[in-house]
Short mmCIF file of C-alpha atoms in Angstrom, two decimals:
data_model
loop_
_atom_site.label_atom_id
_atom_site.label_comp_id
_atom_site.label_asym_id
_atom_site.label_seq_id
_atom_site.Cartn_x
_atom_site.Cartn_y
_atom_site.Cartn_z
CA MET A 1 -3.47 25.92 6.38
CA PHE A 2 -0.24 23.94 6.01
CA THR A 3 1.26 25.75 9.01
CA LEU A 4 -1.65 24.62 11.18
CA VAL A 5 -1.45 20.95 10.25
CA ILE A 6 2.37 20.84 10.33
CA ASN A 7 2.34 22.31 13.86
CA ASP A 8 -0.27 19.77 14.87
CA LEU A 9 1.87 16.97 13.44
CA LYS A 10 4.97 18.25 15.25
CA GLN A 11 3.09 18.46 18.55
CA SER A 12 1.67 14.98 18.01
CA VAL A 13 5.10 13.48 17.36
CA ALA A 14 6.50 15.33 20.37
CA SER A 15 3.78 13.73 22.53
CA TRP A 16 5.12 10.25 21.71
CA ARG A 17 5.05 9.18 25.35
CA LEU A 18 1.29 9.71 25.44
CA TRP A 19 0.28 7.91 22.24
CA THR A 20 2.68 5.04 22.77
CA LEU A 21 1.34 4.55 26.30
CA LEU A 22 -2.30 4.74 25.19
CA GLY A 23 -1.70 2.34 22.31
CA TRP A 24 0.09 -0.20 24.50
CA LEU A 25 -2.59 0.02 27.21
CA GLU A 26 -5.31 -0.70 24.66
CA VAL A 27 -3.54 -3.87 23.59
CA ARG A 28 -3.05 -4.97 27.21
CA GLN A 29 -6.63 -4.20 28.23
CA ARG A 30 -7.97 -6.24 25.34
CA TYR A 31 -6.25 -9.32 26.81
CA ALA A 32 -6.39 -8.43 30.49
CA ARG A 33 -6.21 -11.39 32.92
CA SER A 34 -5.28 -13.73 30.06
CA ARG A 35 -2.31 -16.04 30.52
CA LEU A 36 -0.95 -15.54 27.02
CA GLY A 37 -1.99 -11.90 26.85
CA PRO A 38 -1.32 -10.25 23.49
CA PHE A 39 0.30 -13.47 22.26
CA TRP A 40 -3.23 -14.73 21.62
CA LEU A 41 -2.91 -12.54 18.54
CA THR A 42 0.02 -14.67 17.42
CA VAL A 43 -1.80 -17.92 18.15
CA SER A 44 -4.96 -16.92 16.27
CA MET A 45 -2.97 -15.64 13.30
CA GLY A 46 -0.89 -18.82 13.28
CA VAL A 47 -4.01 -21.00 13.21
CA LEU A 48 -5.44 -18.88 10.38
CA ILE A 49 -2.26 -19.14 8.32
CA GLY A 50 -1.99 -22.87 8.91
CA SER A 51 -5.62 -23.51 7.96
CA ILE A 52 -5.64 -21.36 4.84
CA GLY A 53 -2.16 -22.52 3.87
CA VAL A 54 -3.05 -26.20 3.85
CA VAL A 55 -6.39 -25.73 2.06
CA TYR A 56 -5.41 -23.18 -0.58
CA GLY A 57 -1.91 -24.54 -0.99
CA THR A 58 -3.43 -27.90 -1.90
CA LEU A 59 -6.05 -26.33 -4.18
CA PHE A 60 -3.46 -24.23 -6.01
CA GLY A 61 -0.97 -27.08 -6.17
CA GLN A 62 1.64 -25.03 -4.34
CA LYS A 63 4.84 -26.21 -2.71
CA MET A 64 4.27 -25.68 1.02
CA SER A 65 7.84 -24.61 1.72
CA GLU A 66 7.27 -21.65 -0.61
CA TYR A 67 3.55 -21.00 -0.19
CA LEU A 68 3.38 -20.89 3.62
CA PRO A 69 5.97 -18.06 3.99
CA PHE A 70 4.30 -16.23 1.08
CA LEU A 71 0.87 -16.54 2.73
CA ALA A 72 2.09 -15.69 6.22
CA ILE A 73 3.82 -12.50 5.10
CA SER A 74 0.81 -11.49 3.01
CA LEU A 75 -1.76 -12.05 5.76
CA VAL A 76 0.29 -10.47 8.55
CA MET A 77 1.20 -7.37 6.56
CA TRP A 78 -2.28 -6.98 5.07
CA GLY A 79 -3.83 -7.36 8.53
CA THR A 80 -1.70 -4.49 9.82
CA PHE A 81 -2.50 -2.27 6.85
CA SER A 82 -6.26 -2.90 6.90
CA GLN A 83 -6.48 -2.43 10.67
CA VAL A 84 -4.63 0.90 10.55
CA VAL A 85 -7.00 2.22 7.87
CA THR A 86 -10.15 0.75 9.44
CA GLU A 87 -9.35 1.81 13.00
CA GLY A 88 -8.11 5.16 11.71
CA SER A 89 -11.55 5.81 10.25
CA THR A 90 -13.01 5.73 13.80
CA ALA A 91 -10.03 7.24 15.65
CA TYR A 92 -11.53 10.72 16.06
CA ILE A 93 -15.00 9.38 16.78
CA SER A 94 -13.89 6.95 19.50
CA SER A 95 -11.67 9.63 21.07
CA GLY A 96 -14.38 12.28 20.92
CA GLN A 97 -14.58 12.75 24.68
CA TYR A 98 -10.86 13.59 24.87
CA ILE A 99 -10.98 15.86 21.83
CA ARG A 100 -13.92 17.85 23.27
CA GLN A 101 -12.52 18.18 26.78
CA ALA A 102 -8.80 18.78 26.22
CA SER A 103 -6.82 20.82 23.75
CA THR A 104 -4.62 18.06 22.35
CA PRO A 105 -3.06 17.76 18.89
CA LYS A 106 -5.50 15.81 16.72
CA LEU A 107 -3.04 13.69 14.76
CA LEU A 108 -1.95 12.19 18.06
CA TYR A 109 -4.92 9.81 17.79
CA MET A 110 -3.79 8.64 14.36
CA LEU A 111 -0.30 7.94 15.68
CA GLN A 112 -1.91 6.02 18.53
CA VAL A 113 -3.68 3.77 16.01
CA LEU A 114 -0.45 3.31 14.06
CA TRP A 115 1.55 2.42 17.16
CA ARG A 116 -1.08 -0.01 18.46
CA ASN A 117 -1.02 -1.93 15.21
CA LEU A 118 2.77 -1.90 15.07
CA VAL A 119 2.73 -3.61 18.49
CA ILE A 120 0.32 -6.21 17.09
CA LEU A 121 2.53 -6.57 14.01
CA ALA A 122 5.53 -7.28 16.26
CA HIS A 123 3.61 -10.13 17.90
CA ASN A 124 2.41 -11.60 14.60
CA PHE A 125 5.82 -11.19 12.97
CA LEU A 126 7.05 -14.04 15.17
CA ILE A 127 5.15 -16.38 12.83
CA ILE A 128 7.06 -15.05 9.83
CA LEU A 129 10.37 -15.44 11.65
CA ALA A 130 9.47 -19.01 12.62
CA LEU A 131 8.60 -19.95 9.03
CA LEU A 132 11.79 -18.33 7.72
CA MET A 133 13.81 -20.37 10.19
CA ILE A 134 11.96 -23.58 9.31
CA PHE A 135 12.08 -23.23 5.53
CA GLY A 136 15.23 -21.10 5.33
CA VAL A 137 15.93 -17.53 4.27
CA LYS A 138 15.98 -17.25 0.48
CA SER A 139 18.26 -14.22 0.37
CA TRP A 140 19.95 -12.38 3.24
CA THR A 141 20.68 -9.44 0.95
CA THR A 142 17.05 -8.56 0.32
CA LEU A 143 16.12 -8.76 4.01
CA LEU A 144 17.65 -5.34 4.65
CA VAL A 145 15.36 -3.84 2.01
CA PHE A 146 12.39 -4.80 4.20
CA ILE A 147 13.13 -1.95 6.64
CA PRO A 148 12.70 1.01 4.22
CA ALA A 149 9.89 -0.92 2.52
CA LEU A 150 8.06 -1.22 5.85
CA VAL A 151 8.48 2.50 6.54
CA LEU A 152 7.01 3.36 3.14
CA TYR A 153 4.26 0.79 3.63
CA MET A 154 3.17 2.24 6.99
CA ALA A 155 3.44 5.81 5.69
CA ASN A 156 0.88 4.92 3.03
CA ALA A 157 -1.37 3.28 5.61
CA LEU A 158 -1.15 6.37 7.85
CA TRP A 159 -2.21 8.90 5.23
CA MET A 160 -5.16 6.71 4.27
CA ALA A 161 -6.14 6.51 7.94
CA MET A 162 -5.89 10.29 8.25
CA VAL A 163 -8.18 10.87 5.29
CA ALA A 164 -10.64 8.16 6.37
CA GLY A 165 -10.69 9.44 9.97
CA LEU A 166 -11.33 13.04 8.98
CA LEU A 167 -14.13 12.20 6.53
CA SER A 168 -15.66 9.67 8.91
CA ALA A 169 -15.88 12.29 11.65
CA ARG A 170 -18.08 14.30 9.30
CA PHE A 171 -19.94 11.47 7.57
CA ARG A 172 -20.73 8.68 10.06
CA ASP A 173 -21.63 6.11 7.41
CA LEU A 174 -18.08 6.13 6.10
CA PRO A 175 -16.49 3.74 8.68
CA GLN A 176 -18.82 0.96 7.50
CA MET A 177 -17.93 1.75 3.91
CA VAL A 178 -14.20 1.68 4.71
CA ALA A 179 -14.55 -1.73 6.38
CA ALA A 180 -16.48 -3.07 3.38
CA LEU A 181 -13.91 -1.70 0.93
CA MET A 182 -11.07 -3.28 2.89
CA GLN A 183 -12.86 -6.62 2.67
CA ILE A 184 -13.27 -6.27 -1.10
CA ALA A 185 -9.64 -5.16 -1.46
CA PHE A 186 -8.53 -8.33 0.34
CA TYR A 187 -10.08 -10.55 -2.32
CA VAL A 188 -8.91 -8.57 -5.35
CA SER A 189 -5.34 -8.23 -4.06
CA PRO A 190 -2.74 -11.03 -4.39
CA ILE A 191 -2.71 -12.06 -0.75
CA ILE A 192 -3.79 -15.70 -0.71
CA TYR A 193 -2.91 -16.23 -4.36
CA ARG A 194 0.13 -15.31 -6.39
CA PRO A 195 -0.10 -12.32 -8.79
CA ALA A 196 0.54 -14.53 -11.82
CA ALA A 197 -2.35 -16.87 -10.95
CA LEU A 198 -4.99 -14.64 -12.58
CA ASN A 199 -3.69 -15.24 -16.12
CA ARG A 200 -5.92 -13.26 -18.53
CA PHE A 201 -7.39 -11.30 -15.63
CA SER A 202 -3.98 -10.06 -14.54
CA PHE A 203 -5.13 -6.47 -15.07
CA ILE A 204 -6.90 -6.76 -11.69
CA VAL A 205 -3.47 -6.89 -10.06
CA GLU A 206 -1.69 -4.57 -12.47
CA TRP A 207 -4.18 -1.74 -11.85
CA ASN A 208 -4.52 -2.39 -8.12
CA PRO A 209 -2.24 -0.02 -6.17
CA LEU A 210 -2.64 -2.09 -3.01
CA ALA A 211 -1.07 -5.04 -4.83
CA TYR A 212 2.13 -3.01 -5.19
CA LEU A 213 2.06 -2.12 -1.49
CA ILE A 214 1.81 -5.77 -0.48
CA GLU A 215 4.54 -6.74 -2.93
CA LEU A 216 6.79 -4.00 -1.54
CA VAL A 217 7.02 -5.62 1.91
CA ARG A 218 6.55 -9.24 0.84
CA ALA A 219 9.22 -9.49 -1.86
CA PRO A 220 12.27 -8.80 0.39
CA LEU A 221 11.19 -11.47 2.87
CA ILE A 222 10.76 -14.18 0.23
CA GLY A 223 14.13 -13.45 -1.34
CA GLN A 224 13.12 -11.08 -4.12
CA MET A 225 13.95 -7.44 -4.75
CA PRO A 226 10.94 -5.16 -5.37
CA ASP A 227 11.13 -3.93 -8.93
CA ALA A 228 11.28 -0.30 -10.05
CA ILE A 229 7.55 -0.17 -10.84
CA THR A 230 6.67 -1.26 -7.30
CA TRP A 231 8.90 1.40 -5.76
CA THR A 232 7.63 4.08 -8.13
CA VAL A 233 3.94 3.34 -7.56
CA THR A 234 4.25 3.21 -3.78
CA ILE A 235 6.41 6.34 -3.53
CA VAL A 236 4.04 8.31 -5.78
CA MET A 237 1.11 7.07 -3.71
CA CYS A 238 2.86 8.19 -0.54
CA VAL A 239 3.74 11.68 -1.81
CA CYS A 240 0.34 12.38 -3.37
CA GLY A 241 -1.52 10.79 -0.48
CA TRP A 242 0.28 12.76 2.20
CA PHE A 243 -0.29 15.97 0.25
CA LEU A 244 -4.03 15.21 0.12
CA ALA A 245 -4.14 14.21 3.80
CA LEU A 246 -2.32 17.35 4.94
CA VAL A 247 -4.49 19.62 2.79
CA LEU A 248 -7.74 18.12 4.09
CA THR A 249 -6.57 17.98 7.69
CA GLY A 250 -5.26 21.54 7.59
CA ARG A 251 -8.54 22.80 6.16
CA TYR A 252 -10.86 21.01 8.58
CA LEU A 253 -8.68 20.46 11.67
CA LYS A 254 -10.53 23.02 13.79
CA ARG A 255 -13.90 21.47 12.93
CA ILE A 256 -13.10 18.03 14.30
CA PRO A 257 -14.22 18.84 17.90
CA TYR A 258 -17.61 19.97 16.55
CA TRP A 259 -18.02 16.89 14.37
CA VAL A 260 -17.27 14.34 17.08
#
């Protein structure tokens, strides 16, 4: 079982030219014949951050020089995470014609989703860089921590996409459920508000594993070092999640062509 899924993963990684090309073409086709092209993603995200930042920053009585970078990092990183999981839930279904007609490694389609959203993240990350230049970098030391934090962050998103994609191929109602759960998770996670803002309802953040994932990639960019609890929770999530994803994928890998 593990041999089957590990071989599939190795073949998928080895086919990097294919999934990177497919992922990039999907982004380009979405904005074909547009002057700004994929940079419309940056514009729309910038407008969203500016609108929410002014409204909620005023409501919460926040200092804009601190709240806008906080909000931008939160929204950009959460958008990438939620899109990987949501699009991953339909990855096998939308690629059904290729899966049925050609003998390709199945996890290739998950890597395609991951790569496509990393390309989108690169475009949206320009907003974060602009805000850091405008308001200043709080700590150059913690910036380096963002790189391993991002790797761990995306590794968690990928195993969730693998599980969601496999189960969604079998149960077609699941993609709608995943999208709804992502929407709920957005509101109960400290994305547009600070974790300490909940006061006596702080348990909502303390028991929310996604809150630790967001904090993992947000803290280094706002000049803070992720604490030991954040690292521990996210690493345990990654290890346990990948074990679950590999077990499920190895058990049902050969059934995917029949399900889609």
